[in-house]
Coordinates of C-alpha atoms in Angstrom, one line a residue:
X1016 CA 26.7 154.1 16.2
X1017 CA 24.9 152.8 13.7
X1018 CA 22.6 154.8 10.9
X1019 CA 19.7 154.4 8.5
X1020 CA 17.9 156.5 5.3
X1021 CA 15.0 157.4 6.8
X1022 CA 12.0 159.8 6.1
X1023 CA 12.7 161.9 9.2
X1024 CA 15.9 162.7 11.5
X1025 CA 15.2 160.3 14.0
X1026 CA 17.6 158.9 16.3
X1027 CA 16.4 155.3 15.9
X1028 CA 15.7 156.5 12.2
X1029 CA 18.9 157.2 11.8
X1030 CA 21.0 154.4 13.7
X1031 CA 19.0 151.9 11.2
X1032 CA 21.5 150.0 9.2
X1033 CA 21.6 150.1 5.7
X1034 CA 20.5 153.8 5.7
X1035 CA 22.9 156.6 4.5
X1036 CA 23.9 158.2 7.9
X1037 CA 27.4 158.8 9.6
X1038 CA 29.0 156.5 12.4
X1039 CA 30.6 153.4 11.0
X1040 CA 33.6 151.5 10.4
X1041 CA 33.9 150.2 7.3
X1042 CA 32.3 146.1 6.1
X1043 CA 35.4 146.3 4.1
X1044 CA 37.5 146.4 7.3
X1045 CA 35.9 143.5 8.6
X1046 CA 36.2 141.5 5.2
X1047 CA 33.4 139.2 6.4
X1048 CA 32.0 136.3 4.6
X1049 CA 30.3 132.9 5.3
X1050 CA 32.7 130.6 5.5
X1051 CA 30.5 127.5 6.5
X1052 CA 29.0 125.3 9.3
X1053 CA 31.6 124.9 12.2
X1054 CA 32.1 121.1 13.5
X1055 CA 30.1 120.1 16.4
X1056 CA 32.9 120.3 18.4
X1057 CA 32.9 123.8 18.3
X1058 CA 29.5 123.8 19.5
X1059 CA 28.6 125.0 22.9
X1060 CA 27.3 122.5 25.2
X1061 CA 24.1 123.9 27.6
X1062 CA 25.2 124.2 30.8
X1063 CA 22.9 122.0 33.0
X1064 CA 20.2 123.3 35.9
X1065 CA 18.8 126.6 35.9
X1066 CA 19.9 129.4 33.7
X1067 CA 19.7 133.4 34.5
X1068 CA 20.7 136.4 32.7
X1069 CA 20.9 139.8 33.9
X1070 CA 21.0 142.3 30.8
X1071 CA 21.8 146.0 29.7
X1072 CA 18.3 147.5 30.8
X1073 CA 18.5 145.6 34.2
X1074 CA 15.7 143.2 33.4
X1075 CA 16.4 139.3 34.6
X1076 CA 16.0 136.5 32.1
X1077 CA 15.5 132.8 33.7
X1078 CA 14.2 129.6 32.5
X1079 CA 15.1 125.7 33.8
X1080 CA 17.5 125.5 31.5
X1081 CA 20.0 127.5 29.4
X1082 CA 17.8 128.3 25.9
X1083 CA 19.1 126.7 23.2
X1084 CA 16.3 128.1 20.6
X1085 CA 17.7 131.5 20.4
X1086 CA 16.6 134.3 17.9
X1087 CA 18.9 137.2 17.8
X1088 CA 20.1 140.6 15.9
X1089 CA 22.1 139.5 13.0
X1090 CA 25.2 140.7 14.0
X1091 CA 24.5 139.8 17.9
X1092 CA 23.8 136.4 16.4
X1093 CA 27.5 136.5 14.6
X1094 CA 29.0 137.3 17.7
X1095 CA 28.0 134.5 19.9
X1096 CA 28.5 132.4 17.0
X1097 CA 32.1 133.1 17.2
X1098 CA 32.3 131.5 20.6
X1099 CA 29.8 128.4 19.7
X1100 CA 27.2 129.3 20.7
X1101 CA 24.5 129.1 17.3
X1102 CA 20.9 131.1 16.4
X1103 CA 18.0 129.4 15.1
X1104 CA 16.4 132.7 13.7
X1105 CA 17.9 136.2 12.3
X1106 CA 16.3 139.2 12.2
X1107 CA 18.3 142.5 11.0
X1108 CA 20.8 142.7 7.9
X1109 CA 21.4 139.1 6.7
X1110 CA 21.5 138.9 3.1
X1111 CA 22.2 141.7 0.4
X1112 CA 20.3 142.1 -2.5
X1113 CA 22.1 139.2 -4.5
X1114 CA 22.0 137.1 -2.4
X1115 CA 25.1 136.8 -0.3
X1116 CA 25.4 136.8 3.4
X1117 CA 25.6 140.6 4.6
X1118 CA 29.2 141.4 6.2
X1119 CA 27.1 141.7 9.9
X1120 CA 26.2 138.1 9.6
X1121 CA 30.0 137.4 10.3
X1122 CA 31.0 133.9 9.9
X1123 CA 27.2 132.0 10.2
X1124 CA 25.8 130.4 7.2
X1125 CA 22.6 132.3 6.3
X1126 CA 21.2 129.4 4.4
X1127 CA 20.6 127.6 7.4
X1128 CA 18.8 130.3 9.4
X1129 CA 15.3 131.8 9.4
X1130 CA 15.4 135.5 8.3
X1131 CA 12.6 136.9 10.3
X1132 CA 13.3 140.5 8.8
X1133 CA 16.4 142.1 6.7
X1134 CA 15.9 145.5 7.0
X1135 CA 14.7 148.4 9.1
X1136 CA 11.3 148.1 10.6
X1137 CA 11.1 144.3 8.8
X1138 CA 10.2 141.6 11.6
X1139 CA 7.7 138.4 11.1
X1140 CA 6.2 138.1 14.3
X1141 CA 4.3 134.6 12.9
X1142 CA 7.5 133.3 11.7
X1143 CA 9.2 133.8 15.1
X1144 CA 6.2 132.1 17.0
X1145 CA 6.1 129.6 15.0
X1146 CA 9.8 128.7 15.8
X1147 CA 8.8 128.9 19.8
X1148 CA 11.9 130.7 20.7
X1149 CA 13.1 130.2 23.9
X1150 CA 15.0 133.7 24.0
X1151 CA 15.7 137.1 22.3
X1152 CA 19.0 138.7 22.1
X1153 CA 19.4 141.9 20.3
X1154 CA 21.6 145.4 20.8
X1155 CA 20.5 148.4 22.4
X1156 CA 21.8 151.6 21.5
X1157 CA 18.8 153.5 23.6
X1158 CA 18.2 152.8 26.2
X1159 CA 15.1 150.2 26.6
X1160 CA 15.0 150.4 22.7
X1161 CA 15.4 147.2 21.3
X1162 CA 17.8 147.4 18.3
X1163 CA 15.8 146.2 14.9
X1164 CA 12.5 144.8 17.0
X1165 CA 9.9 147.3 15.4
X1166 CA 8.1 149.4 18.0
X1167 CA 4.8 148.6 16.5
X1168 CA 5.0 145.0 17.0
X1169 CA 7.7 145.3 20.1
X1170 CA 4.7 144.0 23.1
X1171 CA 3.8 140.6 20.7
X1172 CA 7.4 139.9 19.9
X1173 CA 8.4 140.2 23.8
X1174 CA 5.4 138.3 25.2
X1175 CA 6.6 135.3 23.0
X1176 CA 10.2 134.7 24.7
X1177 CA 12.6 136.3 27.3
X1178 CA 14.4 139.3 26.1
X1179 CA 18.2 140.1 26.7
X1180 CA 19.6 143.5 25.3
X1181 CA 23.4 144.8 25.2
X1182 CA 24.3 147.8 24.6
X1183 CA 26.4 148.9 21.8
X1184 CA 26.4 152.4 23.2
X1185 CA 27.5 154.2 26.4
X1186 CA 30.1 151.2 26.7
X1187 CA 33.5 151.5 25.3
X1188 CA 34.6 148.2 23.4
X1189 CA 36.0 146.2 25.6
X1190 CA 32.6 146.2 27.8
X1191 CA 30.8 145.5 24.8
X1192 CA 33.2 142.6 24.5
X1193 CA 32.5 141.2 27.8
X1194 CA 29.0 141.3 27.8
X1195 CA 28.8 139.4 25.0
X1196 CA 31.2 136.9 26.2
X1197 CA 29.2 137.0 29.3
X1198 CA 26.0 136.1 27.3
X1199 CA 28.0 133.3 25.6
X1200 CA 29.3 131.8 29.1
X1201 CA 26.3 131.7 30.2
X1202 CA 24.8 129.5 27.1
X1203 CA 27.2 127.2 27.5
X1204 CA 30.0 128.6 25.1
X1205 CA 33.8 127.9 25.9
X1206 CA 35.6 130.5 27.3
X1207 CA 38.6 128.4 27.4
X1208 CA 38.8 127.6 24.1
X1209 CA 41.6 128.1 21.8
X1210 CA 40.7 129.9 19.4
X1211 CA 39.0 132.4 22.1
X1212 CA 41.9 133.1 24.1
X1213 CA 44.1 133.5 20.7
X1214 CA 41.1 135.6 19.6
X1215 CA 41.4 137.8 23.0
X1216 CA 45.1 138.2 23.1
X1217 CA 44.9 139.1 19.4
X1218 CA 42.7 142.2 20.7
X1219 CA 44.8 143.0 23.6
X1220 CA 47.8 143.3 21.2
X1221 CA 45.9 145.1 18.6
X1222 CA 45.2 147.4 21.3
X1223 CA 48.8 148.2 22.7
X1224 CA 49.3 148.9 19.0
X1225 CA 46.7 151.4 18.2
X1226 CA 47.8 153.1 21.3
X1227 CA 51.4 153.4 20.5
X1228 CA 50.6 154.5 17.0
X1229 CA 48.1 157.2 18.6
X1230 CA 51.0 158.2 20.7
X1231 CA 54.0 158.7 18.0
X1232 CA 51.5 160.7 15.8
X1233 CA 49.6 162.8 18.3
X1234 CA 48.6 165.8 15.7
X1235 CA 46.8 163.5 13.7
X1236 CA 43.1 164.3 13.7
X1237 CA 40.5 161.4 12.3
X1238 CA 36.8 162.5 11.2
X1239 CA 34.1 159.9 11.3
X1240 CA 32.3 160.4 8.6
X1241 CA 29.2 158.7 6.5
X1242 CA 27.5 160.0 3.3
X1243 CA 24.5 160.5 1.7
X1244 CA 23.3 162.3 -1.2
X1245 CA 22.3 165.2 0.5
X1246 CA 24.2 165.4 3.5
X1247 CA 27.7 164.2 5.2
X1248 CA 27.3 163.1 8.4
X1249 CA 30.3 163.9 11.1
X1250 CA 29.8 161.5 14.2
X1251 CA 30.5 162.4 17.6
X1252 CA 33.5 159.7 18.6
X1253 CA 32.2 158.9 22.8
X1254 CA 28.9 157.6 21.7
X1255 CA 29.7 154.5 19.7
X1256 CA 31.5 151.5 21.8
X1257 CA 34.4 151.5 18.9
X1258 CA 35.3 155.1 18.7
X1259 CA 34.9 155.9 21.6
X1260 CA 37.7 153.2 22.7
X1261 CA 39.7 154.0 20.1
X1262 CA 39.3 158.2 22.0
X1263 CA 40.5 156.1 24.9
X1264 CA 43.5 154.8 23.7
X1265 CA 44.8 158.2 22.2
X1266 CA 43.1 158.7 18.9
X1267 CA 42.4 162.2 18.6
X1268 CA 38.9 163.2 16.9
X1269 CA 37.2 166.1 15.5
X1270 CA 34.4 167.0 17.3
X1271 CA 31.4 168.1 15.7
X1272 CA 28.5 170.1 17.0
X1273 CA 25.8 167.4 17.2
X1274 CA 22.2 167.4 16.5
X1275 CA 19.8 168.3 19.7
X1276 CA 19.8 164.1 20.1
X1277 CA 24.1 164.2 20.3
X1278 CA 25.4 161.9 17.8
X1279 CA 25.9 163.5 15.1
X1280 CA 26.3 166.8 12.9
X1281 CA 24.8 167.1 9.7
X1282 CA 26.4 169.3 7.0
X1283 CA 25.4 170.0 3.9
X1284 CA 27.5 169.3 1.1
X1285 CA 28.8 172.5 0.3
X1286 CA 29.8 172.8 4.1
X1287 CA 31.5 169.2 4.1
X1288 CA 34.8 171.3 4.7
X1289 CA 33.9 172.9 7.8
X1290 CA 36.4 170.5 9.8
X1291 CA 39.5 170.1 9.0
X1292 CA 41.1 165.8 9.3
X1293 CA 43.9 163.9 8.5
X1294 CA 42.0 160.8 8.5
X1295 CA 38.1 160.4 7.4
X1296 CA 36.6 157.1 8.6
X1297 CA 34.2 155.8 6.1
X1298 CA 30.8 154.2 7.0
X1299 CA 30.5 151.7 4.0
X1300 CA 27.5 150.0 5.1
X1301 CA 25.3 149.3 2.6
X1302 CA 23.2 152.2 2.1
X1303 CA 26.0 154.4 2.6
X1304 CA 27.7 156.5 -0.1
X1305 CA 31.2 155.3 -1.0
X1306 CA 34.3 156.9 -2.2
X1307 CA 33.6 155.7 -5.5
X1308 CA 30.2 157.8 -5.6
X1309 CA 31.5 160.7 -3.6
X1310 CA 34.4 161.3 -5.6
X1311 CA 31.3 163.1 -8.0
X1312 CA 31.0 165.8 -5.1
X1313 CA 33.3 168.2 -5.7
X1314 CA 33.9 169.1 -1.8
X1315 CA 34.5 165.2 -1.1
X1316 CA 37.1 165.2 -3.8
X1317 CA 38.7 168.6 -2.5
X1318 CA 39.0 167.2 1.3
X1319 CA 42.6 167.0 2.5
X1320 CA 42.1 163.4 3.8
X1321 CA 40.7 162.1 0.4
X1322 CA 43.0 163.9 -1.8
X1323 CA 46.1 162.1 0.2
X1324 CA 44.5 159.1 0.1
X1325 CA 43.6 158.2 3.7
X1326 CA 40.0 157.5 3.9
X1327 CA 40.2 154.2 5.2
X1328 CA 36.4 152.2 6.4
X1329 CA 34.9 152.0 9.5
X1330 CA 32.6 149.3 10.6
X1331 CA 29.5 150.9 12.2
X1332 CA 28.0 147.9 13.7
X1333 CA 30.9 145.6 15.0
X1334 CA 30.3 142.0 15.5
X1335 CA 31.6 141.8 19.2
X1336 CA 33.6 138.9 19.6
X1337 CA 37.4 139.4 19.9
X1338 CA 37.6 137.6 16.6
X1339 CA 36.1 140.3 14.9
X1340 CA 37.1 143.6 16.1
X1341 CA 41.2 142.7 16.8
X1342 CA 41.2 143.3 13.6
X1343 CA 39.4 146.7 13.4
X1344 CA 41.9 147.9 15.6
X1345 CA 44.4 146.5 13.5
X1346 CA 43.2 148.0 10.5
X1347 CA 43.2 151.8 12.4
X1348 CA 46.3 151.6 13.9
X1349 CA 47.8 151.0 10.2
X1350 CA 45.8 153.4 8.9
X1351 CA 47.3 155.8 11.6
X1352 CA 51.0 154.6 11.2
X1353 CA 51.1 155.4 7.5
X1354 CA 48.9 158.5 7.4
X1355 CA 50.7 162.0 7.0
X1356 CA 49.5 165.4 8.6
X1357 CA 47.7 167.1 5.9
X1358 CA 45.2 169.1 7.8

């Protein structure tokens, strides 16, 4: 799950991105970067007549036609833009502070969308009127708690359009996969597509892969980890979408003693030890403390997993299209294949 700095240790607090807290994959695994406009071609085309979506929390979106004005959760956005299907408005991380396109905005060009907010507890509700959106599409990692639509403002924002939200929690990957592509379908995306079905068997195979590398080393153990300065934060594996699929297919976890709210363990620094891992997955969000910086700490530096090299990223907040996370599960299942027992 995703994590934020914040003020206070609370669970939406802390799933904020861009904060220093523990459950995520690493932007570096996903390598992302705007690589342009796509052709028309690879447009999706609105399907004709009525459109309906049933999301996440249950709730029933319909209008006369599939929306086409569409504001959405950066990385949300990125996602149906994989499969043609493109956002007028962003809201969520975008653009880091020089400028560039953040890694959750995938493959869409930022300079043609309308940031309505680029970090935690950031949304413009007169910006997004004023672009009458004909629908809202964000992640959910709560349920009924709209990821990055700020609880103050949450009852103007939702009177303004219909509302879908997916979870990105209590699903395993592939579920957060299909909904997604579900969402897509619906908007007229392409499931047929070539570069979808490549995209998709590219996963599957990824898949078989992490699994068999799971199975020849079974004595591994991988930590997911995140830092900040004052605490390292150990992340329980079944309540993200990625790790826990990654559980699934054979991974083997520590498993911390979580926080009353279950995702996480907090440790001090000078407990950082207390498990012991072959593997630490980094959360290098931005926000989050990075080998670089930890290396200063001298119980980050004495770690089994760090002094044998294999700290490898994790990517807290996937973009989920099969596009993106094939290679994720790529990236592990190396990670796993060269990795030693040192633990």
């Amino acid at each position: 799950m995703p994590n934020a700095r914040a003020s206070h240790l609370t669970r939406r607090g802390l799933l904020s991105a861009g904060g220093a807290l523990g459950l995520g994959v690493a932007l570096a695994a996903c390598g992302q970067e705007t690589k342009g406009k796509k052709g028309d071609s690879d447009k999706a085309a609105p399907k004709s007549g009525p459109w309906s979506f049933t999301d996440d929390r249950g709730q029933k979106s319909e209008s006369k036609a599939a929306p086409k004005n569409i504001v959405a959760f950066t990385g949300t956005a990125a996602a149906l833009f994989d499969y043609g299907v493109e956002v007028t408005g962003v809201f969520g991380p975008t653009k880091t502070a020089d400028g560039k396109a953040d890694v959750q905005a995938g493959d869409m060009d930022i300079t043609k969308l309308e940031i309505l907010g680029n970090v935690w507890g950031e949304f413009n509700v007169e910006k997004y009127a004023a672009l009458a959106p004909e629908l809202l599409v964000t992640d959910m990692w709560e349920k009924d708690a709209l990821w990055y639509v700020p609880d103050q403002s949450k009852d103007k924002i939702l009177k303004l359009a219909p509302s879908v939200a997916l979870w990105a929690a209590q699903i395993n990957m592939p579920g957060a996969l299909q909904r997604r592509a579900d969402l897509a379908d619906s908007l007229g995306a392409d499931m047929r597509a070539k570069k979808v079905t490549d995209a998709k068997a590219r996963f599957e195979k990824a898949a078989e892969r992490l699994r068999q590398a799971a199975k020849a080393k079974p004595n591994l153990k991988v930590l997911i980890g995140s830092g900040s300065q004052d605490l390292f934060y150990v992340s329980v594996p079944k309540m993200s979408a990625d790790t826990l699929y990654f559980q699934e297919l054979g991974v083997k976890f520590v498993e911390p003693e979580p926080n009353a709210q279950g995702f996480f363990e907090e440790l001090s620094w000078e407990n950082a030890a207390k498990y012991g891992a072959d593997i630490i997955m980094l959360d290098n969000r931005t926000g989050t403390l990075q080998p670089d910086t930890l290396k200063a700490k001298p119980t980050w530096a004495g770690l089994p997993a760090v002094k044998a090299g294999q700290v490898v990223p994790r990517v807290t907040e996937p973009i989920y299209s099969y596009d993106k996370c094939a290679p994720i599960l790529e990236d592990l299942a190396k990670a796993i294949e060269n990795a030693k027992k040192v633990s």
